Amino acid sequence: MAPTVAFGPEITAMATPFGTDGALDLAAAERVARWLVDQGSSAIVVTGSTGESATLSDDERATLWRVVAAAVDVPVIAGATTNDTAHSLRLVDAAERAGAKGILAVVPYYNRPPQAGLVRHFGQIARATSLPVLLYDVPARTGRRLEPETTRELARTSTNVVGLKDASGDLAAAAALVAEAPDGFVLYCGDDALVLPYLAIGAVGVVSVAGHWAGPLQRVMIEAARSGDWERARRLNAALEASYRFENQLAYPNPIPTKAMLAALGLAEPVCRSPLIDPTPTLIDEARSVLADLHAQADKEGIELRVKA
């Protein structure tokens, strides 16, 4: 029997706060994590793509997992894999020891392995841990698609491979996966802008970036869709469109806008690690404008939305 998946509908992929010296800001990490829970996050991904995992050392990752897990009472899902299987196994062990309650396992990037290589890679990761494993397909970042049949094979053969964060945007394939995957295997939308259509085909929720500032609206939208109130769900989705456009711009890809939002909320310094750039004052002003509009939309819907920590 597959492990129970208790991550809930509103998982937020947390940004990693840095100080002005570029070092981890652990006090801010605790502050952001608690803010996310206060805003309705049912679980938190730590050191995923939004967490700038590519520029974190192994020790920094483990420290973040431990600090955030101690700070909140929701599950921490560790972004604990790389494009090196052996390295991933070491990180997964460290995540389990640090108190993580799940593993987010991304498709290996740059190597572009064949599907058989993905089966071997993810299978080894699943066998190395007792934690539930969420696969993560994000071909725009990895250069390799996790094919639906590969996902189904992993779900059938590894009982703790319990779900998929799908950032491929392929709704037809996602719908087929929901229809054909084993009982208990769950689908999460990995792109905020597509969460409503993903819910329509059977996703259980979202792994969100906008959860940093729009969590209450997004969670109510998910609840409305899952209860069949599609009129309200569509209305709330429309209210979130400005957030979706803001969070990943051509000039400022994720997580740069998120760092601008954290600065606007008073939660963390507007600092990214190179080769990303820090958000500009203009981008932080844009974040404030998005927040003000979102607050007005939330008021219309009777949803409490704080815009300052």
PDB file of C-alpha atoms in Angstrom:
ATOM      1  CA  MET A   1       0.000   0.000   0.000  1.00  0.00           C
ATOM      2  CA  ALA A   2       1.319   3.457  -0.888  1.00  0.00           C
ATOM      3  CA  PRO A   3       2.080   5.855   1.981  1.00  0.00           C
ATOM      4  CA  THR A   4      -0.608   8.333   2.869  1.00  0.00           C
ATOM      5  CA  VAL A   5      -0.063  11.653   1.108  1.00  0.00           C
ATOM      6  CA  ALA A   6      -0.790  14.382   3.611  1.00  0.00           C
ATOM      7  CA  PHE A   7       0.606  17.427   1.838  1.00  0.00           C
ATOM      8  CA  GLY A   8      -2.759  19.126   1.256  1.00  0.00           C
ATOM      9  CA  PRO A   9      -3.856  21.300  -1.661  1.00  0.00           C
ATOM     10  CA  GLU A  10      -1.701  24.436  -1.264  1.00  0.00           C
ATOM     11  CA  ILE A  11       2.004  23.610  -1.282  1.00  0.00           C
ATOM     12  CA  THR A  12       4.255  26.648  -1.585  1.00  0.00           C
ATOM     13  CA  ALA A  13       7.726  26.399  -3.090  1.00  0.00           C
ATOM     14  CA  MET A  14       9.568  28.652  -0.672  1.00  0.00           C
ATOM     15  CA  ALA A  15      12.156  31.219  -1.751  1.00  0.00           C
ATOM     16  CA  THR A  16      15.464  31.082   0.113  1.00  0.00           C
ATOM     17  CA  PRO A  17      16.261  34.355   1.907  1.00  0.00           C
ATOM     18  CA  PHE A  18      19.807  35.700   1.695  1.00  0.00           C
ATOM     19  CA  GLY A  19      21.372  38.592   3.535  1.00  0.00           C
ATOM     20  CA  THR A  20      23.007  41.510   1.780  1.00  0.00           C
ATOM     21  CA  ASP A  21      26.302  39.597   2.079  1.00  0.00           C
ATOM     22  CA  GLY A  22      24.824  36.701   0.083  1.00  0.00           C
ATOM     23  CA  ALA A  23      24.803  34.281   3.027  1.00  0.00           C
ATOM     24  CA  LEU A  24      21.726  32.363   4.166  1.00  0.00           C
ATOM     25  CA  ASP A  25      19.451  34.466   6.355  1.00  0.00           C
ATOM     26  CA  LEU A  26      18.101  31.786   8.656  1.00  0.00           C
ATOM     27  CA  ALA A  27      16.036  34.170  10.760  1.00  0.00           C
ATOM     28  CA  ALA A  28      14.297  35.341   7.583  1.00  0.00           C
ATOM     29  CA  ALA A  29      13.852  31.712   6.482  1.00  0.00           C
ATOM     30  CA  GLU A  30      11.979  30.979   9.702  1.00  0.00           C
ATOM     31  CA  ARG A  31       9.949  34.161   9.255  1.00  0.00           C
ATOM     32  CA  VAL A  32       9.000  33.348   5.658  1.00  0.00           C
ATOM     33  CA  ALA A  33       8.115  29.744   6.514  1.00  0.00           C
ATOM     34  CA  ARG A  34       5.823  30.826   9.345  1.00  0.00           C
ATOM     35  CA  TRP A  35       4.258  33.465   7.109  1.00  0.00           C
ATOM     36  CA  LEU A  36       3.490  30.810   4.507  1.00  0.00           C
ATOM     37  CA  VAL A  37       1.734  28.642   7.058  1.00  0.00           C
ATOM     38  CA  ASP A  38      -0.184  31.673   8.320  1.00  0.00           C
ATOM     39  CA  GLN A  39      -1.247  32.345   4.724  1.00  0.00           C
ATOM     40  CA  GLY A  40      -2.640  28.834   4.334  1.00  0.00           C
ATOM     41  CA  SER A  41       0.179  26.721   2.923  1.00  0.00           C
ATOM     42  CA  SER A  42      -0.506  23.083   3.766  1.00  0.00           C
ATOM     43  CA  ALA A  43       3.118  22.074   3.067  1.00  0.00           C
ATOM     44  CA  ILE A  44       6.326  23.830   2.043  1.00  0.00           C
ATOM     45  CA  VAL A  45       8.897  22.838  -0.552  1.00  0.00           C
ATOM     46  CA  VAL A  46      12.331  23.925   0.673  1.00  0.00           C
ATOM     47  CA  THR A  47      15.278  24.217  -1.758  1.00  0.00           C
ATOM     48  CA  GLY A  48      13.322  23.682  -4.942  1.00  0.00           C
ATOM     49  CA  SER A  49      13.744  25.788  -8.084  1.00  0.00           C
ATOM     50  CA  THR A  50      12.195  28.817  -6.374  1.00  0.00           C
ATOM     51  CA  GLY A  51      14.582  28.218  -3.475  1.00  0.00           C
ATOM     52  CA  GLU A  52      17.605  28.701  -5.771  1.00  0.00           C
ATOM     53  CA  SER A  53      18.769  25.155  -5.082  1.00  0.00           C
ATOM     54  CA  ALA A  54      21.262  25.321  -7.951  1.00  0.00           C
ATOM     55  CA  THR A  55      23.436  27.760  -5.999  1.00  0.00           C
ATOM     56  CA  LEU A  56      23.145  26.175  -2.547  1.00  0.00           C
ATOM     57  CA  SER A  57      25.783  23.926  -1.027  1.00  0.00           C
ATOM     58  CA  ASP A  58      24.768  20.586   0.459  1.00  0.00           C
ATOM     59  CA  ASP A  59      25.350  21.954   3.959  1.00  0.00           C
ATOM     60  CA  GLU A  60      23.144  24.960   3.200  1.00  0.00           C
ATOM     61  CA  ARG A  61      20.362  22.728   1.952  1.00  0.00           C
ATOM     62  CA  ALA A  62      20.491  20.542   5.048  1.00  0.00           C
ATOM     63  CA  THR A  63      20.540  23.585   7.311  1.00  0.00           C
ATOM     64  CA  LEU A  64      17.454  25.027   5.603  1.00  0.00           C
ATOM     65  CA  TRP A  65      15.558  21.751   5.851  1.00  0.00           C
ATOM     66  CA  ARG A  66      16.349  21.477   9.559  1.00  0.00           C
ATOM     67  CA  VAL A  67      15.558  25.118  10.378  1.00  0.00           C
ATOM     68  CA  VAL A  68      12.265  25.240   8.461  1.00  0.00           C
ATOM     69  CA  ALA A  69      11.114  21.834   9.729  1.00  0.00           C
ATOM     70  CA  ALA A  70      11.659  23.054  13.296  1.00  0.00           C
ATOM     71  CA  ALA A  71       9.869  26.353  12.636  1.00  0.00           C
ATOM     72  CA  VAL A  72       6.554  25.083  11.237  1.00  0.00           C
ATOM     73  CA  ASP A  73       3.984  22.394  11.896  1.00  0.00           C
ATOM     74  CA  VAL A  74       3.273  21.528   8.255  1.00  0.00           C
ATOM     75  CA  PRO A  75       5.286  19.016   6.197  1.00  0.00           C
ATOM     76  CA  VAL A  76       8.574  20.143   4.698  1.00  0.00           C
ATOM     77  CA  ILE A  77       9.171  18.629   1.268  1.00  0.00           C
ATOM     78  CA  ALA A  78      12.869  18.724   0.467  1.00  0.00           C
ATOM     79  CA  GLY A  79      14.118  19.562  -2.994  1.00  0.00           C
ATOM     80  CA  ALA A  80      16.852  17.011  -2.493  1.00  0.00           C
ATOM     81  CA  THR A  81      17.862  15.727  -5.907  1.00  0.00           C
ATOM     82  CA  THR A  82      20.259  16.821  -8.623  1.00  0.00           C
ATOM     83  CA  ASN A  83      21.327  15.569 -12.051  1.00  0.00           C
ATOM     84  CA  ASP A  84      23.701  13.103 -10.337  1.00  0.00           C
ATOM     85  CA  THR A  85      22.034   9.995  -8.905  1.00  0.00           C
ATOM     86  CA  ALA A  86      24.749   9.255  -6.333  1.00  0.00           C
ATOM     87  CA  HIS A  87      24.724  12.865  -5.139  1.00  0.00           C
ATOM     88  CA  SER A  88      20.927  12.771  -4.935  1.00  0.00           C
ATOM     89  CA  LEU A  89      21.026   9.691  -2.713  1.00  0.00           C
ATOM     90  CA  ARG A  90      23.309  11.489  -0.253  1.00  0.00           C
ATOM     91  CA  LEU A  91      21.021  14.520  -0.211  1.00  0.00           C
ATOM     92  CA  VAL A  92      17.906  12.411   0.285  1.00  0.00           C
ATOM     93  CA  ASP A  93      19.511  10.777   3.317  1.00  0.00           C
ATOM     94  CA  ALA A  94      20.415  14.211   4.695  1.00  0.00           C
ATOM     95  CA  ALA A  95      16.853  15.453   4.135  1.00  0.00           C
ATOM     96  CA  GLU A  96      15.363  12.547   6.017  1.00  0.00           C
ATOM     97  CA  ARG A  97      17.748  13.116   8.927  1.00  0.00           C
ATOM     98  CA  ALA A  98      16.926  16.858   8.915  1.00  0.00           C
ATOM     99  CA  GLY A  99      13.223  16.230   9.486  1.00  0.00           C
ATOM    100  CA  ALA A 100      11.770  16.483   5.974  1.00  0.00           C
ATOM    101  CA  LYS A 101       8.459  14.685   5.447  1.00  0.00           C
ATOM    102  CA  GLY A 102       8.731  14.270   1.689  1.00  0.00           C
ATOM    103  CA  ILE A 103      11.134  14.468  -1.245  1.00  0.00           C
ATOM    104  CA  LEU A 104      10.641  16.530  -4.394  1.00  0.00           C
ATOM    105  CA  ALA A 105      12.638  14.716  -7.067  1.00  0.00           C
ATOM    106  CA  VAL A 106      13.307  16.726 -10.217  1.00  0.00           C
ATOM    107  CA  VAL A 107      14.073  15.248 -13.625  1.00  0.00           C
ATOM    108  CA  PRO A 108      17.881  15.290 -14.002  1.00  0.00           C
ATOM    109  CA  TYR A 109      18.876  18.444 -15.855  1.00  0.00           C
ATOM    110  CA  TYR A 110      21.580  18.946 -18.503  1.00  0.00           C
ATOM    111  CA  ASN A 111      22.373  15.202 -18.848  1.00  0.00           C
ATOM    112  CA  ARG A 112      19.172  14.593 -20.864  1.00  0.00           C
ATOM    113  CA  PRO A 113      18.940  10.899 -19.883  1.00  0.00           C
ATOM    114  CA  PRO A 114      16.670   8.485 -21.757  1.00  0.00           C
ATOM    115  CA  GLN A 115      13.442   7.370 -20.132  1.00  0.00           C
ATOM    116  CA  ALA A 116      15.100   4.140 -18.970  1.00  0.00           C
ATOM    117  CA  GLY A 117      17.666   6.262 -17.188  1.00  0.00           C
ATOM    118  CA  LEU A 118      14.886   8.207 -15.462  1.00  0.00           C
ATOM    119  CA  VAL A 119      13.304   4.952 -14.290  1.00  0.00           C
ATOM    120  CA  ARG A 120      16.636   3.853 -12.816  1.00  0.00           C
ATOM    121  CA  HIS A 121      17.380   7.278 -11.277  1.00  0.00           C
ATOM    122  CA  PHE A 122      14.006   7.778  -9.603  1.00  0.00           C
ATOM    123  CA  GLY A 123      13.768   4.100  -8.643  1.00  0.00           C
ATOM    124  CA  GLN A 124      17.049   4.317  -6.747  1.00  0.00           C
ATOM    125  CA  ILE A 125      15.901   7.474  -4.988  1.00  0.00           C
ATOM    126  CA  ALA A 126      12.608   5.863  -3.963  1.00  0.00           C
ATOM    127  CA  ARG A 127      14.351   2.774  -2.613  1.00  0.00           C
ATOM    128  CA  ALA A 128      16.778   4.913  -0.605  1.00  0.00           C
ATOM    129  CA  THR A 129      14.083   6.539   1.558  1.00  0.00           C
ATOM    130  CA  SER A 130      10.949   5.729   3.482  1.00  0.00           C
ATOM    131  CA  LEU A 131       9.598   9.211   2.704  1.00  0.00           C
ATOM    132  CA  PRO A 132       6.949   9.849   0.037  1.00  0.00           C
ATOM    133  CA  VAL A 133       8.474  11.060  -3.222  1.00  0.00           C
ATOM    134  CA  LEU A 134       6.884  13.647  -5.513  1.00  0.00           C
ATOM    135  CA  LEU A 135       8.306  13.535  -9.030  1.00  0.00           C
ATOM    136  CA  TYR A 136       8.875  16.922 -10.648  1.00  0.00           C
ATOM    137  CA  ASP A 137       8.617  17.388 -14.405  1.00  0.00           C
ATOM    138  CA  VAL A 138       9.744  20.841 -15.573  1.00  0.00           C
ATOM    139  CA  PRO A 139      11.149  20.434 -19.096  1.00  0.00           C
ATOM    140  CA  ALA A 140      11.756  24.179 -19.550  1.00  0.00           C
ATOM    141  CA  ARG A 141      14.441  23.924 -16.855  1.00  0.00           C
ATOM    142  CA  THR A 142      15.714  20.384 -17.365  1.00  0.00           C
ATOM    143  CA  GLY A 143      15.740  19.855 -21.127  1.00  0.00           C
ATOM    144  CA  ARG A 144      14.124  16.431 -20.755  1.00  0.00           C
ATOM    145  CA  ARG A 145      10.465  15.460 -20.464  1.00  0.00           C
ATOM    146  CA  LEU A 146       9.291  12.851 -17.980  1.00  0.00           C
ATOM    147  CA  GLU A 147       7.011  10.873 -20.273  1.00  0.00           C
ATOM    148  CA  PRO A 148       3.600   9.840 -18.907  1.00  0.00           C
ATOM    149  CA  GLU A 149       4.313   6.129 -19.343  1.00  0.00           C
ATOM    150  CA  THR A 150       7.541   6.542 -17.360  1.00  0.00           C
ATOM    151  CA  THR A 151       5.589   8.230 -14.578  1.00  0.00           C
ATOM    152  CA  ARG A 152       3.036   5.421 -14.567  1.00  0.00           C
ATOM    153  CA  GLU A 153       5.801   2.804 -14.443  1.00  0.00           C
ATOM    154  CA  LEU A 154       7.428   4.504 -11.465  1.00  0.00           C
ATOM    155  CA  ALA A 155       4.062   4.797  -9.709  1.00  0.00           C
ATOM    156  CA  ARG A 156       3.431   1.094 -10.251  1.00  0.00           C
ATOM    157  CA  THR A 157       6.876  -0.141  -9.191  1.00  0.00           C
ATOM    158  CA  SER A 158       7.805   2.226  -6.340  1.00  0.00           C
ATOM    159  CA  THR A 159       5.153   2.385  -3.653  1.00  0.00           C
ATOM    160  CA  ASN A 160       6.504   5.606  -2.166  1.00  0.00           C
ATOM    161  CA  VAL A 161       6.438   7.474  -5.501  1.00  0.00           C
ATOM    162  CA  VAL A 162       3.132   9.061  -4.618  1.00  0.00           C
ATOM    163  CA  GLY A 163       2.627  11.920  -7.031  1.00  0.00           C
ATOM    164  CA  LEU A 164       3.806  14.312  -9.700  1.00  0.00           C
ATOM    165  CA  LYS A 165       4.376  18.047  -9.722  1.00  0.00           C
ATOM    166  CA  ASP A 166       3.652  18.711 -13.375  1.00  0.00           C
ATOM    167  CA  ALA A 167       5.117  21.871 -14.863  1.00  0.00           C
ATOM    168  CA  SER A 168       5.038  20.583 -18.422  1.00  0.00           C
ATOM    169  CA  GLY A 169       1.792  22.358 -19.302  1.00  0.00           C
ATOM    170  CA  ASP A 170       0.599  19.257 -21.183  1.00  0.00           C
ATOM    171  CA  LEU A 171      -2.997  19.021 -19.998  1.00  0.00           C
ATOM    172  CA  ALA A 172      -3.907  16.112 -22.253  1.00  0.00           C
ATOM    173  CA  ALA A 173      -1.074  13.981 -20.903  1.00  0.00           C
ATOM    174  CA  ALA A 174      -1.904  15.038 -17.343  1.00  0.00           C
ATOM    175  CA  ALA A 175      -5.548  14.017 -17.798  1.00  0.00           C
ATOM    176  CA  ALA A 176      -4.489  10.623 -19.116  1.00  0.00           C
ATOM    177  CA  LEU A 177      -2.139  10.199 -16.167  1.00  0.00           C
ATOM    178  CA  VAL A 178      -4.947  10.885 -13.694  1.00  0.00           C
ATOM    179  CA  ALA A 179      -7.138   8.359 -15.476  1.00  0.00           C
ATOM    180  CA  GLU A 180      -4.502   5.623 -15.677  1.00  0.00           C
ATOM    181  CA  ALA A 181      -2.263   6.035 -12.617  1.00  0.00           C
ATOM    182  CA  PRO A 182      -2.570   3.642  -9.659  1.00  0.00           C
ATOM    183  CA  ASP A 183      -4.977   4.451  -6.854  1.00  0.00           C
ATOM    184  CA  GLY A 184      -3.458   6.933  -4.439  1.00  0.00           C
ATOM    185  CA  PHE A 185      -1.139   8.562  -6.964  1.00  0.00           C
ATOM    186  CA  VAL A 186      -1.799  12.311  -7.030  1.00  0.00           C
ATOM    187  CA  LEU A 187      -1.215  15.132  -9.488  1.00  0.00           C
ATOM    188  CA  TYR A 188      -0.170  18.643  -8.497  1.00  0.00           C
ATOM    189  CA  CYS A 189      -0.123  21.537 -10.919  1.00  0.00           C
ATOM    190  CA  GLY A 190       3.368  23.031 -11.075  1.00  0.00           C
ATOM    191  CA  ASP A 191       2.384  26.265 -12.810  1.00  0.00           C
ATOM    192  CA  ASP A 192       0.172  28.756 -10.964  1.00  0.00           C
ATOM    193  CA  ALA A 193      -1.330  30.078 -14.193  1.00  0.00           C
ATOM    194  CA  LEU A 194      -2.679  26.616 -15.065  1.00  0.00           C
ATOM    195  CA  VAL A 195      -3.993  25.486 -11.712  1.00  0.00           C
ATOM    196  CA  LEU A 196      -7.671  25.913 -12.618  1.00  0.00           C
ATOM    197  CA  PRO A 197      -7.585  23.700 -15.733  1.00  0.00           C
ATOM    198  CA  TYR A 198      -5.430  21.182 -13.845  1.00  0.00           C
ATOM    199  CA  LEU A 199      -8.055  21.024 -11.120  1.00  0.00           C
ATOM    200  CA  ALA A 200     -10.664  20.384 -13.799  1.00  0.00           C
ATOM    201  CA  ILE A 201      -8.846  17.236 -14.932  1.00  0.00           C
ATOM    202  CA  GLY A 202      -8.299  15.902 -11.433  1.00  0.00           C
ATOM    203  CA  ALA A 203      -5.257  17.565  -9.852  1.00  0.00           C
ATOM    204  CA  VAL A 204      -5.451  17.704  -6.070  1.00  0.00           C
ATOM    205  CA  GLY A 205      -3.786  21.100  -5.764  1.00  0.00           C
ATOM    206  CA  VAL A 206      -0.792  23.224  -6.680  1.00  0.00           C
ATOM    207  CA  VAL A 207       2.874  23.628  -5.871  1.00  0.00           C
ATOM    208  CA  SER A 208       2.782  27.381  -5.940  1.00  0.00           C
ATOM    209  CA  VAL A 209       5.003  30.424  -6.175  1.00  0.00           C
ATOM    210  CA  ALA A 210       2.162  32.910  -5.685  1.00  0.00           C
ATOM    211  CA  GLY A 211       1.455  31.227  -2.360  1.00  0.00           C
ATOM    212  CA  HIS A 212       4.010  33.643  -0.914  1.00  0.00           C
ATOM    213  CA  TRP A 213       1.516  36.509  -1.274  1.00  0.00           C
ATOM    214  CA  ALA A 214      -1.758  35.145  -2.665  1.00  0.00           C
ATOM    215  CA  GLY A 215      -2.192  31.936  -0.681  1.00  0.00           C
ATOM    216  CA  PRO A 216      -5.620  32.682   0.840  1.00  0.00           C
ATOM    217  CA  LEU A 217      -7.191  33.492  -2.545  1.00  0.00           C
ATOM    218  CA  GLN A 218      -5.587  30.545  -4.234  1.00  0.00           C
ATOM    219  CA  ARG A 219      -6.671  28.146  -1.527  1.00  0.00           C
ATOM    220  CA  VAL A 220     -10.290  29.350  -1.650  1.00  0.00           C
ATOM    221  CA  MET A 221     -10.189  28.999  -5.438  1.00  0.00           C
ATOM    222  CA  ILE A 222      -9.014  25.397  -5.115  1.00  0.00           C
ATOM    223  CA  GLU A 223     -11.713  24.648  -2.541  1.00  0.00           C
ATOM    224  CA  ALA A 224     -14.366  26.228  -4.780  1.00  0.00           C
ATOM    225  CA  ALA A 225     -13.305  24.154  -7.769  1.00  0.00           C
ATOM    226  CA  ARG A 226     -13.152  20.930  -5.794  1.00  0.00           C
ATOM    227  CA  SER A 227     -16.646  21.579  -4.363  1.00  0.00           C
ATOM    228  CA  GLY A 228     -18.060  22.264  -7.837  1.00  0.00           C
ATOM    229  CA  ASP A 229     -18.450  26.034  -7.494  1.00  0.00           C
ATOM    230  CA  TRP A 230     -16.734  26.723 -10.800  1.00  0.00           C
ATOM    231  CA  GLU A 231     -18.223  30.210 -11.141  1.00  0.00           C
ATOM    232  CA  ARG A 232     -16.438  31.385  -7.995  1.00  0.00           C
ATOM    233  CA  ALA A 233     -13.308  29.457  -8.915  1.00  0.00           C
ATOM    234  CA  ARG A 234     -13.144  31.219 -12.292  1.00  0.00           C
ATOM    235  CA  ARG A 235     -13.738  34.594 -10.668  1.00  0.00           C
ATOM    236  CA  LEU A 236     -10.912  34.051  -8.177  1.00  0.00           C
ATOM    237  CA  ASN A 237      -8.627  32.767 -10.907  1.00  0.00           C
ATOM    238  CA  ALA A 238      -9.248  36.006 -12.808  1.00  0.00           C
ATOM    239  CA  ALA A 239      -8.346  37.964  -9.667  1.00  0.00           C
ATOM    240  CA  LEU A 240      -5.042  36.071  -9.540  1.00  0.00           C
ATOM    241  CA  GLU A 241      -4.055  36.669 -13.162  1.00  0.00           C
ATOM    242  CA  ALA A 242      -1.933  39.740 -12.371  1.00  0.00           C
ATOM    243  CA  SER A 243       0.007  37.692  -9.820  1.00  0.00           C
ATOM    244  CA  TYR A 244       0.584  34.943 -12.348  1.00  0.00           C
ATOM    245  CA  ARG A 245       1.928  37.424 -14.900  1.00  0.00           C
ATOM    246  CA  PHE A 246       4.132  39.064 -12.299  1.00  0.00           C
ATOM    247  CA  GLU A 247       5.809  35.972 -10.913  1.00  0.00           C
ATOM    248  CA  ASN A 248       7.760  34.862 -13.976  1.00  0.00           C
ATOM    249  CA  GLN A 249       8.665  37.574 -16.455  1.00  0.00           C
ATOM    250  CA  LEU A 250      11.064  37.395 -19.371  1.00  0.00           C
ATOM    251  CA  ALA A 251      13.292  40.081 -17.852  1.00  0.00           C
ATOM    252  CA  TYR A 252      12.849  38.778 -14.314  1.00  0.00           C
ATOM    253  CA  PRO A 253      12.381  35.001 -14.194  1.00  0.00           C
ATOM    254  CA  ASN A 254      11.304  33.225 -11.023  1.00  0.00           C
ATOM    255  CA  PRO A 255      12.367  33.654  -8.231  1.00  0.00           C
ATOM    256  CA  ILE A 256      13.435  37.272  -8.818  1.00  0.00           C
ATOM    257  CA  PRO A 257       9.836  38.616  -8.597  1.00  0.00           C
ATOM    258  CA  THR A 258       9.253  36.530  -5.474  1.00  0.00           C
ATOM    259  CA  LYS A 259      12.229  38.203  -3.812  1.00  0.00           C
ATOM    260  CA  ALA A 260      10.673  41.549  -4.752  1.00  0.00           C
ATOM    261  CA  MET A 261       7.444  40.444  -3.082  1.00  0.00           C
ATOM    262  CA  LEU A 262       9.242  39.326   0.073  1.00  0.00           C
ATOM    263  CA  ALA A 263      10.877  42.748   0.251  1.00  0.00           C
ATOM    264  CA  ALA A 264       7.508  44.479  -0.285  1.00  0.00           C
ATOM    265  CA  LEU A 265       6.028  42.354   2.508  1.00  0.00           C
ATOM    266  CA  GLY A 266       8.914  43.162   4.848  1.00  0.00           C
ATOM    267  CA  LEU A 267       9.916  39.510   5.134  1.00  0.00           C
ATOM    268  CA  ALA A 268      13.371  39.333   3.541  1.00  0.00           C
ATOM    269  CA  GLU A 269      16.041  41.287   1.722  1.00  0.00           C
ATOM    270  CA  PRO A 270      15.654  41.621  -2.080  1.00  0.00           C
ATOM    271  CA  VAL A 271      18.723  39.482  -2.761  1.00  0.00           C
ATOM    272  CA  CYS A 272      19.312  36.624  -5.212  1.00  0.00           C
ATOM    273  CA  ARG A 273      22.479  34.665  -5.848  1.00  0.00           C
ATOM    274  CA  SER A 274      24.367  35.067  -9.092  1.00  0.00           C
ATOM    275  CA  PRO A 275      23.793  34.322 -11.929  1.00  0.00           C
ATOM    276  CA  LEU A 276      20.337  35.608 -11.011  1.00  0.00           C
ATOM    277  CA  ILE A 277      20.064  39.337 -10.361  1.00  0.00           C
ATOM    278  CA  ASP A 278      18.525  41.200  -7.457  1.00  0.00           C
ATOM    279  CA  PRO A 279      15.061  42.692  -7.999  1.00  0.00           C
ATOM    280  CA  THR A 280      15.176  46.358  -8.951  1.00  0.00           C
ATOM    281  CA  PRO A 281      13.384  49.106  -7.027  1.00  0.00           C
ATOM    282  CA  THR A 282      10.964  49.325  -9.960  1.00  0.00           C
ATOM    283  CA  LEU A 283      10.144  45.626  -9.627  1.00  0.00           C
ATOM    284  CA  ILE A 284       9.554  46.036  -5.896  1.00  0.00           C
ATOM    285  CA  ASP A 285       7.169  48.914  -6.665  1.00  0.00           C
ATOM    286  CA  GLU A 286       5.393  46.629  -9.142  1.00  0.00           C
ATOM    287  CA  ALA A 287       5.097  44.027  -6.384  1.00  0.00           C
ATOM    288  CA  ARG A 288       3.430  46.590  -4.131  1.00  0.00           C
ATOM    289  CA  SER A 289       0.986  47.444  -6.909  1.00  0.00           C
ATOM    290  CA  VAL A 290       0.106  43.764  -7.426  1.00  0.00           C
ATOM    291  CA  LEU A 291      -0.420  43.386  -3.689  1.00  0.00           C
ATOM    292  CA  ALA A 292      -2.698  46.429  -3.510  1.00  0.00           C
ATOM    293  CA  ASP A 293      -4.849  45.158  -6.384  1.00  0.00           C
ATOM    294  CA  LEU A 294      -4.965  41.675  -4.894  1.00  0.00           C
ATOM    295  CA  HIS A 295      -6.056  43.099  -1.544  1.00  0.00           C
ATOM    296  CA  ALA A 296      -8.942  44.922  -3.246  1.00  0.00           C
ATOM    297  CA  GLN A 297     -10.004  41.726  -5.022  1.00  0.00           C
ATOM    298  CA  ALA A 298      -9.833  39.764  -1.771  1.00  0.00           C
ATOM    299  CA  ASP A 299     -12.015  42.340  -0.013  1.00  0.00           C
ATOM    300  CA  LYS A 300     -14.680  41.914  -2.700  1.00  0.00           C
ATOM    301  CA  GLU A 301     -14.708  38.171  -2.053  1.00  0.00           C
ATOM    302  CA  GLY A 302     -14.684  38.483   1.727  1.00  0.00           C
ATOM    303  CA  ILE A 303     -11.272  36.827   1.977  1.00  0.00           C
ATOM    304  CA  GLU A 304      -8.770  38.103   4.533  1.00  0.00           C
ATOM    305  CA  LEU A 305      -5.471  38.893   2.859  1.00  0.00           C
ATOM    306  CA  ARG A 306      -2.626  40.511   4.762  1.00  0.00           C
ATOM    307  CA  VAL A 307      -0.240  42.612   2.706  1.00  0.00           C
ATOM    308  CA  LYS A 308       2.295  43.226   5.467  1.00  0.00           C
ATOM    309  CA  ALA A 309       3.962  40.701   7.705  1.00  0.00           C
TER     310      ALA A 309
END
